[in-house]
Amino acid sequence: MGKITKITQVTKNPYLNFYELDTVNKVGRESHYYVASRAKNEQELKIRTGENKPDGVVIYSLYGEKHDMVVLIRQYRYPLGGYVYELPAGLVDSGEDYQTAAIRELKEETGLELKPIVVDEMFQKPYFTTVGMTDESCGTVYGYASGTVSQKYMEASEEIEVILADRDEVRRILKEENVALICAYMMMHFLHDDEPFDFLKEK
């Protein structure tokens, strides 16, 4: 089993930082590994805490009287130099639980109100996003969205278009557009299941 011998914080930014790890692999070879993290310092890294505290929340919500549309966002992302389809999401504030964060974030990004549903913890607990490069983890909140789409609460730095997608539009997006991974998986559930939240029910 590999081990970490030293951690060096390279940047000191408010939302994302870069860390260099001195490592020794399972056959004794020394090397460097690089990690992006939401942690503001070494002590907050999951390497150090051993805890999976969610950095963010992802919101899978349905819209419409028949719950026949899924709430998506089309957002400009600098790493891609273009737009990608995602589920609404955001960071969890200090002292905030991710269910509360989901309600706040959906309002901020879309103007819609979220009514979360109760699901088994295994479906909503924080899971890791891209473990090859970051220790970031996100919880998932499911629910029903209502109200009118608005950009009133959106941050000036965000370039977001709200998409209320029915199954035909979801199918088109999966075939033709850039889509974030967790969003793609949830869209596949939306296409496959007559009741989109059916996979959340205990069998």
PDB file of C-alpha atoms in Angstrom:
ATOM      1  CA  MET A   1       0.000   0.000   0.000  1.00  0.00           C
ATOM      2  CA  GLY A   2       1.287   3.446  -0.901  1.00  0.00           C
ATOM      3  CA  LYS A   3       1.893   6.150   1.677  1.00  0.00           C
ATOM      4  CA  ILE A   4       2.182   9.917   1.838  1.00  0.00           C
ATOM      5  CA  THR A   5       5.333  11.291   3.456  1.00  0.00           C
ATOM      6  CA  LYS A   6       4.774  15.030   3.025  1.00  0.00           C
ATOM      7  CA  ILE A   7       2.057  17.454   1.936  1.00  0.00           C
ATOM      8  CA  THR A   8       2.858  20.896   0.532  1.00  0.00           C
ATOM      9  CA  GLN A   9       0.128  23.466  -0.036  1.00  0.00           C
ATOM     10  CA  VAL A  10       0.941  25.263  -3.287  1.00  0.00           C
ATOM     11  CA  THR A  11      -1.925  27.798  -3.425  1.00  0.00           C
ATOM     12  CA  LYS A  12      -4.078  29.680  -0.933  1.00  0.00           C
ATOM     13  CA  ASN A  13      -7.375  30.416  -2.639  1.00  0.00           C
ATOM     14  CA  PRO A  14     -10.872  30.708  -1.110  1.00  0.00           C
ATOM     15  CA  TYR A  15     -12.605  27.932  -3.093  1.00  0.00           C
ATOM     16  CA  LEU A  16     -10.020  25.582  -4.590  1.00  0.00           C
ATOM     17  CA  ASN A  17      -6.412  24.804  -3.758  1.00  0.00           C
ATOM     18  CA  PHE A  18      -3.533  22.801  -5.140  1.00  0.00           C
ATOM     19  CA  TYR A  19      -1.448  20.417  -3.026  1.00  0.00           C
ATOM     20  CA  GLU A  20       1.731  18.512  -3.832  1.00  0.00           C
ATOM     21  CA  LEU A  21       2.167  15.142  -2.133  1.00  0.00           C
ATOM     22  CA  ASP A  22       5.468  13.352  -1.625  1.00  0.00           C
ATOM     23  CA  THR A  23       4.567   9.677  -1.921  1.00  0.00           C
ATOM     24  CA  VAL A  24       6.044   6.201  -1.767  1.00  0.00           C
ATOM     25  CA  ASN A  25       4.259   3.528  -3.780  1.00  0.00           C
ATOM     26  CA  LYS A  26       3.756  -0.154  -2.902  1.00  0.00           C
ATOM     27  CA  VAL A  27       7.163  -1.154  -4.283  1.00  0.00           C
ATOM     28  CA  GLY A  28       9.023   1.646  -2.515  1.00  0.00           C
ATOM     29  CA  ARG A  29       9.355   4.095  -5.372  1.00  0.00           C
ATOM     30  CA  GLU A  30       9.229   7.755  -4.377  1.00  0.00           C
ATOM     31  CA  SER A  31       7.246  10.188  -6.509  1.00  0.00           C
ATOM     32  CA  HIS A  32       5.055  13.279  -6.460  1.00  0.00           C
ATOM     33  CA  TYR A  33       1.262  13.370  -6.721  1.00  0.00           C
ATOM     34  CA  TYR A  34      -0.883  16.437  -7.253  1.00  0.00           C
ATOM     35  CA  VAL A  35      -4.303  17.047  -5.713  1.00  0.00           C
ATOM     36  CA  ALA A  36      -6.919  19.775  -6.118  1.00  0.00           C
ATOM     37  CA  SER A  37      -9.075  20.287  -3.038  1.00  0.00           C
ATOM     38  CA  ARG A  38     -11.741  22.560  -1.593  1.00  0.00           C
ATOM     39  CA  ALA A  39      -9.729  22.439   1.658  1.00  0.00           C
ATOM     40  CA  LYS A  40      -8.346  25.826   2.675  1.00  0.00           C
ATOM     41  CA  ASN A  41      -5.352  24.259   4.418  1.00  0.00           C
ATOM     42  CA  GLU A  42      -3.628  20.926   4.972  1.00  0.00           C
ATOM     43  CA  GLN A  43      -5.526  20.226   8.197  1.00  0.00           C
ATOM     44  CA  GLU A  44      -8.859  20.333   6.307  1.00  0.00           C
ATOM     45  CA  LEU A  45      -7.797  17.798   3.663  1.00  0.00           C
ATOM     46  CA  LYS A  46      -9.687  14.517   3.853  1.00  0.00           C
ATOM     47  CA  ILE A  47      -6.263  12.862   3.953  1.00  0.00           C
ATOM     48  CA  ARG A  48      -5.833  14.487   7.378  1.00  0.00           C
ATOM     49  CA  THR A  49      -9.388  14.458   8.763  1.00  0.00           C
ATOM     50  CA  GLY A  50     -10.291  10.944   7.653  1.00  0.00           C
ATOM     51  CA  GLU A  51     -13.859  12.250   7.284  1.00  0.00           C
ATOM     52  CA  ASN A  52     -16.040  12.469   4.198  1.00  0.00           C
ATOM     53  CA  LYS A  53     -17.575  15.860   4.825  1.00  0.00           C
ATOM     54  CA  PRO A  54     -19.450  17.005   1.690  1.00  0.00           C
ATOM     55  CA  ASP A  55     -17.910  19.956  -0.109  1.00  0.00           C
ATOM     56  CA  GLY A  56     -20.919  20.403  -2.336  1.00  0.00           C
ATOM     57  CA  VAL A  57     -24.397  19.256  -3.232  1.00  0.00           C
ATOM     58  CA  VAL A  58     -25.976  18.099  -6.481  1.00  0.00           C
ATOM     59  CA  ILE A  59     -29.733  18.532  -7.042  1.00  0.00           C
ATOM     60  CA  TYR A  60     -31.817  16.120  -9.108  1.00  0.00           C
ATOM     61  CA  SER A  61     -35.264  17.689  -9.292  1.00  0.00           C
ATOM     62  CA  LEU A  62     -38.360  17.157 -11.393  1.00  0.00           C
ATOM     63  CA  TYR A  63     -40.636  19.916 -12.672  1.00  0.00           C
ATOM     64  CA  GLY A  64     -44.196  20.226 -13.988  1.00  0.00           C
ATOM     65  CA  GLU A  65     -47.608  18.997 -12.879  1.00  0.00           C
ATOM     66  CA  LYS A  66     -46.819  15.525 -14.225  1.00  0.00           C
ATOM     67  CA  HIS A  67     -43.186  15.661 -13.044  1.00  0.00           C
ATOM     68  CA  ASP A  68     -42.259  15.027 -16.663  1.00  0.00           C
ATOM     69  CA  MET A  69     -39.350  17.461 -16.894  1.00  0.00           C
ATOM     70  CA  VAL A  70     -35.957  17.456 -15.212  1.00  0.00           C
ATOM     71  CA  VAL A  71     -34.256  20.662 -14.090  1.00  0.00           C
ATOM     72  CA  LEU A  72     -30.898  21.096 -15.808  1.00  0.00           C
ATOM     73  CA  ILE A  73     -28.499  23.955 -16.278  1.00  0.00           C
ATOM     74  CA  ARG A  74     -26.321  24.751 -19.263  1.00  0.00           C
ATOM     75  CA  GLN A  75     -23.270  26.446 -17.815  1.00  0.00           C
ATOM     76  CA  TYR A  76     -20.084  27.962 -19.211  1.00  0.00           C
ATOM     77  CA  ARG A  77     -17.054  26.249 -17.686  1.00  0.00           C
ATOM     78  CA  TYR A  78     -13.521  27.618 -18.077  1.00  0.00           C
ATOM     79  CA  PRO A  79     -11.788  24.190 -18.107  1.00  0.00           C
ATOM     80  CA  LEU A  80     -13.781  23.314 -21.248  1.00  0.00           C
ATOM     81  CA  GLY A  81     -13.814  26.775 -22.808  1.00  0.00           C
ATOM     82  CA  GLY A  82     -17.484  26.208 -23.495  1.00  0.00           C
ATOM     83  CA  TYR A  83     -20.851  25.110 -22.184  1.00  0.00           C
ATOM     84  CA  VAL A  84     -21.777  21.837 -20.496  1.00  0.00           C
ATOM     85  CA  TYR A  85     -25.093  20.451 -19.266  1.00  0.00           C
ATOM     86  CA  GLU A  86     -25.199  19.787 -15.541  1.00  0.00           C
ATOM     87  CA  LEU A  87     -27.559  19.279 -12.660  1.00  0.00           C
ATOM     88  CA  PRO A  88     -27.869  22.379 -10.462  1.00  0.00           C
ATOM     89  CA  ALA A  89     -25.185  22.200  -7.788  1.00  0.00           C
ATOM     90  CA  GLY A  90     -23.084  24.275  -5.467  1.00  0.00           C
ATOM     91  CA  LEU A  91     -20.823  24.431  -2.458  1.00  0.00           C
ATOM     92  CA  VAL A  92     -22.042  23.780   1.061  1.00  0.00           C
ATOM     93  CA  ASP A  93     -21.454  26.803   3.292  1.00  0.00           C
ATOM     94  CA  SER A  94     -19.700  26.441   6.634  1.00  0.00           C
ATOM     95  CA  GLY A  95     -22.152  25.124   9.240  1.00  0.00           C
ATOM     96  CA  GLU A  96     -24.763  24.308   6.594  1.00  0.00           C
ATOM     97  CA  ASP A  97     -26.131  20.820   5.931  1.00  0.00           C
ATOM     98  CA  TYR A  98     -26.283  19.809   2.294  1.00  0.00           C
ATOM     99  CA  GLN A  99     -30.083  19.474   2.229  1.00  0.00           C
ATOM    100  CA  THR A 100     -30.376  23.144   3.186  1.00  0.00           C
ATOM    101  CA  ALA A 101     -27.645  23.969   0.681  1.00  0.00           C
ATOM    102  CA  ALA A 102     -29.659  22.255  -2.056  1.00  0.00           C
ATOM    103  CA  ILE A 103     -32.698  24.455  -1.440  1.00  0.00           C
ATOM    104  CA  ARG A 104     -30.525  27.564  -1.450  1.00  0.00           C
ATOM    105  CA  GLU A 105     -28.521  26.596  -4.516  1.00  0.00           C
ATOM    106  CA  LEU A 106     -31.539  25.685  -6.635  1.00  0.00           C
ATOM    107  CA  LYS A 107     -33.062  29.069  -5.821  1.00  0.00           C
ATOM    108  CA  GLU A 108     -29.835  30.910  -6.621  1.00  0.00           C
ATOM    109  CA  GLU A 109     -29.156  29.135  -9.909  1.00  0.00           C
ATOM    110  CA  THR A 110     -32.671  28.745 -11.275  1.00  0.00           C
ATOM    111  CA  GLY A 111     -35.104  30.859  -9.241  1.00  0.00           C
ATOM    112  CA  LEU A 112     -37.093  27.675  -8.484  1.00  0.00           C
ATOM    113  CA  GLU A 113     -38.249  26.373  -5.108  1.00  0.00           C
ATOM    114  CA  LEU A 114     -37.141  22.877  -4.107  1.00  0.00           C
ATOM    115  CA  LYS A 115     -39.235  20.461  -2.066  1.00  0.00           C
ATOM    116  CA  PRO A 116     -36.827  17.644  -1.142  1.00  0.00           C
ATOM    117  CA  ILE A 117     -38.010  14.068  -0.761  1.00  0.00           C
ATOM    118  CA  VAL A 118     -36.854  11.647   1.933  1.00  0.00           C
ATOM    119  CA  VAL A 119     -34.644   8.840   0.613  1.00  0.00           C
ATOM    120  CA  ASP A 120     -32.423   6.169   2.115  1.00  0.00           C
ATOM    121  CA  GLU A 121     -29.068   7.578   3.223  1.00  0.00           C
ATOM    122  CA  MET A 122     -27.170   5.422   0.724  1.00  0.00           C
ATOM    123  CA  PHE A 123     -28.674   7.424  -2.142  1.00  0.00           C
ATOM    124  CA  GLN A 124     -27.874  10.878  -0.811  1.00  0.00           C
ATOM    125  CA  LYS A 125     -24.718  10.583   1.293  1.00  0.00           C
ATOM    126  CA  PRO A 126     -21.603  12.301  -0.079  1.00  0.00           C
ATOM    127  CA  TYR A 127     -19.708  10.419  -2.764  1.00  0.00           C
ATOM    128  CA  PHE A 128     -16.397  11.359  -4.349  1.00  0.00           C
ATOM    129  CA  THR A 129     -16.407  13.057  -7.735  1.00  0.00           C
ATOM    130  CA  THR A 130     -13.031  12.575  -9.488  1.00  0.00           C
ATOM    131  CA  VAL A 131     -10.732  10.722  -7.092  1.00  0.00           C
ATOM    132  CA  GLY A 132      -7.774  10.681  -9.483  1.00  0.00           C
ATOM    133  CA  MET A 133      -7.332  14.427  -9.040  1.00  0.00           C
ATOM    134  CA  THR A 134      -9.390  15.689  -6.106  1.00  0.00           C
ATOM    135  CA  ASP A 135     -10.760  14.744  -2.680  1.00  0.00           C
ATOM    136  CA  GLU A 136     -14.007  16.634  -3.401  1.00  0.00           C
ATOM    137  CA  SER A 137     -17.236  14.883  -2.454  1.00  0.00           C
ATOM    138  CA  CYS A 138     -20.850  15.877  -2.971  1.00  0.00           C
ATOM    139  CA  GLY A 139     -24.150  14.846  -1.449  1.00  0.00           C
ATOM    140  CA  THR A 140     -27.198  14.462  -3.684  1.00  0.00           C
ATOM    141  CA  VAL A 141     -30.641  15.838  -2.896  1.00  0.00           C
ATOM    142  CA  TYR A 142     -33.747  14.719  -4.795  1.00  0.00           C
ATOM    143  CA  GLY A 143     -37.036  16.544  -4.995  1.00  0.00           C
ATOM    144  CA  TYR A 144     -39.657  18.486  -6.866  1.00  0.00           C
ATOM    145  CA  ALA A 145     -39.118  21.990  -8.184  1.00  0.00           C
ATOM    146  CA  SER A 146     -41.803  24.617  -8.601  1.00  0.00           C
ATOM    147  CA  GLY A 147     -42.143  28.281  -9.423  1.00  0.00           C
ATOM    148  CA  THR A 148     -40.872  30.378 -12.296  1.00  0.00           C
ATOM    149  CA  VAL A 149     -37.379  30.270 -13.751  1.00  0.00           C
ATOM    150  CA  SER A 150     -35.460  33.422 -12.908  1.00  0.00           C
ATOM    151  CA  GLN A 151     -31.892  34.753 -12.995  1.00  0.00           C
ATOM    152  CA  LYS A 152     -32.630  37.196 -10.187  1.00  0.00           C
ATOM    153  CA  TYR A 153     -30.598  35.302  -7.578  1.00  0.00           C
ATOM    154  CA  MET A 154     -27.728  34.200  -9.829  1.00  0.00           C
ATOM    155  CA  GLU A 155     -24.189  35.338  -9.036  1.00  0.00           C
ATOM    156  CA  ALA A 156     -22.646  37.762 -11.544  1.00  0.00           C
ATOM    157  CA  SER A 157     -19.771  35.341 -12.191  1.00  0.00           C
ATOM    158  CA  GLU A 158     -22.131  32.555 -13.320  1.00  0.00           C
ATOM    159  CA  GLU A 159     -23.144  32.040 -16.950  1.00  0.00           C
ATOM    160  CA  ILE A 160     -26.135  29.737 -16.610  1.00  0.00           C
ATOM    161  CA  GLU A 161     -29.131  28.919 -18.777  1.00  0.00           C
ATOM    162  CA  VAL A 162     -31.889  26.961 -17.028  1.00  0.00           C
ATOM    163  CA  ILE A 163     -33.263  24.033 -19.027  1.00  0.00           C
ATOM    164  CA  LEU A 164     -36.548  22.296 -18.162  1.00  0.00           C
ATOM    165  CA  ALA A 165     -36.033  19.194 -20.256  1.00  0.00           C
ATOM    166  CA  ASP A 166     -38.646  16.618 -21.203  1.00  0.00           C
ATOM    167  CA  ARG A 167     -37.629  13.140 -22.341  1.00  0.00           C
ATOM    168  CA  ASP A 168     -37.197  14.139 -25.987  1.00  0.00           C
ATOM    169  CA  GLU A 169     -34.863  16.983 -25.017  1.00  0.00           C
ATOM    170  CA  VAL A 170     -32.962  14.773 -22.565  1.00  0.00           C
ATOM    171  CA  ARG A 171     -32.425  12.223 -25.335  1.00  0.00           C
ATOM    172  CA  ARG A 172     -31.152  14.945 -27.666  1.00  0.00           C
ATOM    173  CA  ILE A 173     -28.795  16.346 -25.029  1.00  0.00           C
ATOM    174  CA  LEU A 174     -27.264  12.936 -24.315  1.00  0.00           C
ATOM    175  CA  LYS A 175     -26.687  12.363 -28.029  1.00  0.00           C
ATOM    176  CA  GLU A 176     -25.433  15.794 -29.035  1.00  0.00           C
ATOM    177  CA  GLU A 177     -24.101  17.836 -26.101  1.00  0.00           C
ATOM    178  CA  ASN A 178     -21.311  17.913 -23.525  1.00  0.00           C
ATOM    179  CA  VAL A 179     -22.750  16.589 -20.260  1.00  0.00           C
ATOM    180  CA  ALA A 180     -21.294  16.244 -16.758  1.00  0.00           C
ATOM    181  CA  LEU A 181     -21.049  12.595 -15.667  1.00  0.00           C
ATOM    182  CA  ILE A 182     -23.466  12.528 -12.710  1.00  0.00           C
ATOM    183  CA  CYS A 183     -25.958  14.543 -14.756  1.00  0.00           C
ATOM    184  CA  ALA A 184     -25.728  12.017 -17.589  1.00  0.00           C
ATOM    185  CA  TYR A 185     -26.417   9.107 -15.221  1.00  0.00           C
ATOM    186  CA  MET A 186     -29.475  10.814 -13.752  1.00  0.00           C
ATOM    187  CA  MET A 187     -30.737  11.689 -17.220  1.00  0.00           C
ATOM    188  CA  MET A 188     -30.468   8.009 -18.125  1.00  0.00           C
ATOM    189  CA  HIS A 189     -32.665   7.157 -15.120  1.00  0.00           C
ATOM    190  CA  PHE A 190     -35.097   9.840 -16.233  1.00  0.00           C
ATOM    191  CA  LEU A 191     -35.319   8.248 -19.696  1.00  0.00           C
ATOM    192  CA  HIS A 192     -35.520   4.646 -18.537  1.00  0.00           C
ATOM    193  CA  ASP A 193     -37.913   4.720 -15.578  1.00  0.00           C
ATOM    194  CA  ASP A 194     -41.638   5.479 -15.905  1.00  0.00           C
ATOM    195  CA  GLU A 195     -41.327   6.995 -12.433  1.00  0.00           C
ATOM    196  CA  PRO A 196     -37.980   8.850 -12.484  1.00  0.00           C
ATOM    197  CA  PHE A 197     -37.414   8.412  -8.730  1.00  0.00           C
ATOM    198  CA  ASP A 198     -38.290   4.714  -8.812  1.00  0.00           C
ATOM    199  CA  PHE A 199     -34.623   3.703  -8.418  1.00  0.00           C
ATOM    200  CA  LEU A 200     -34.633   5.408  -4.988  1.00  0.00           C
ATOM    201  CA  LYS A 201     -37.183   2.992  -3.582  1.00  0.00           C
ATOM    202  CA  GLU A 202     -36.132  -0.046  -1.592  1.00  0.00           C
ATOM    203  CA  LYS A 203     -36.899  -3.257  -3.524  1.00  0.00           C
TER     204      LYS A 203
END
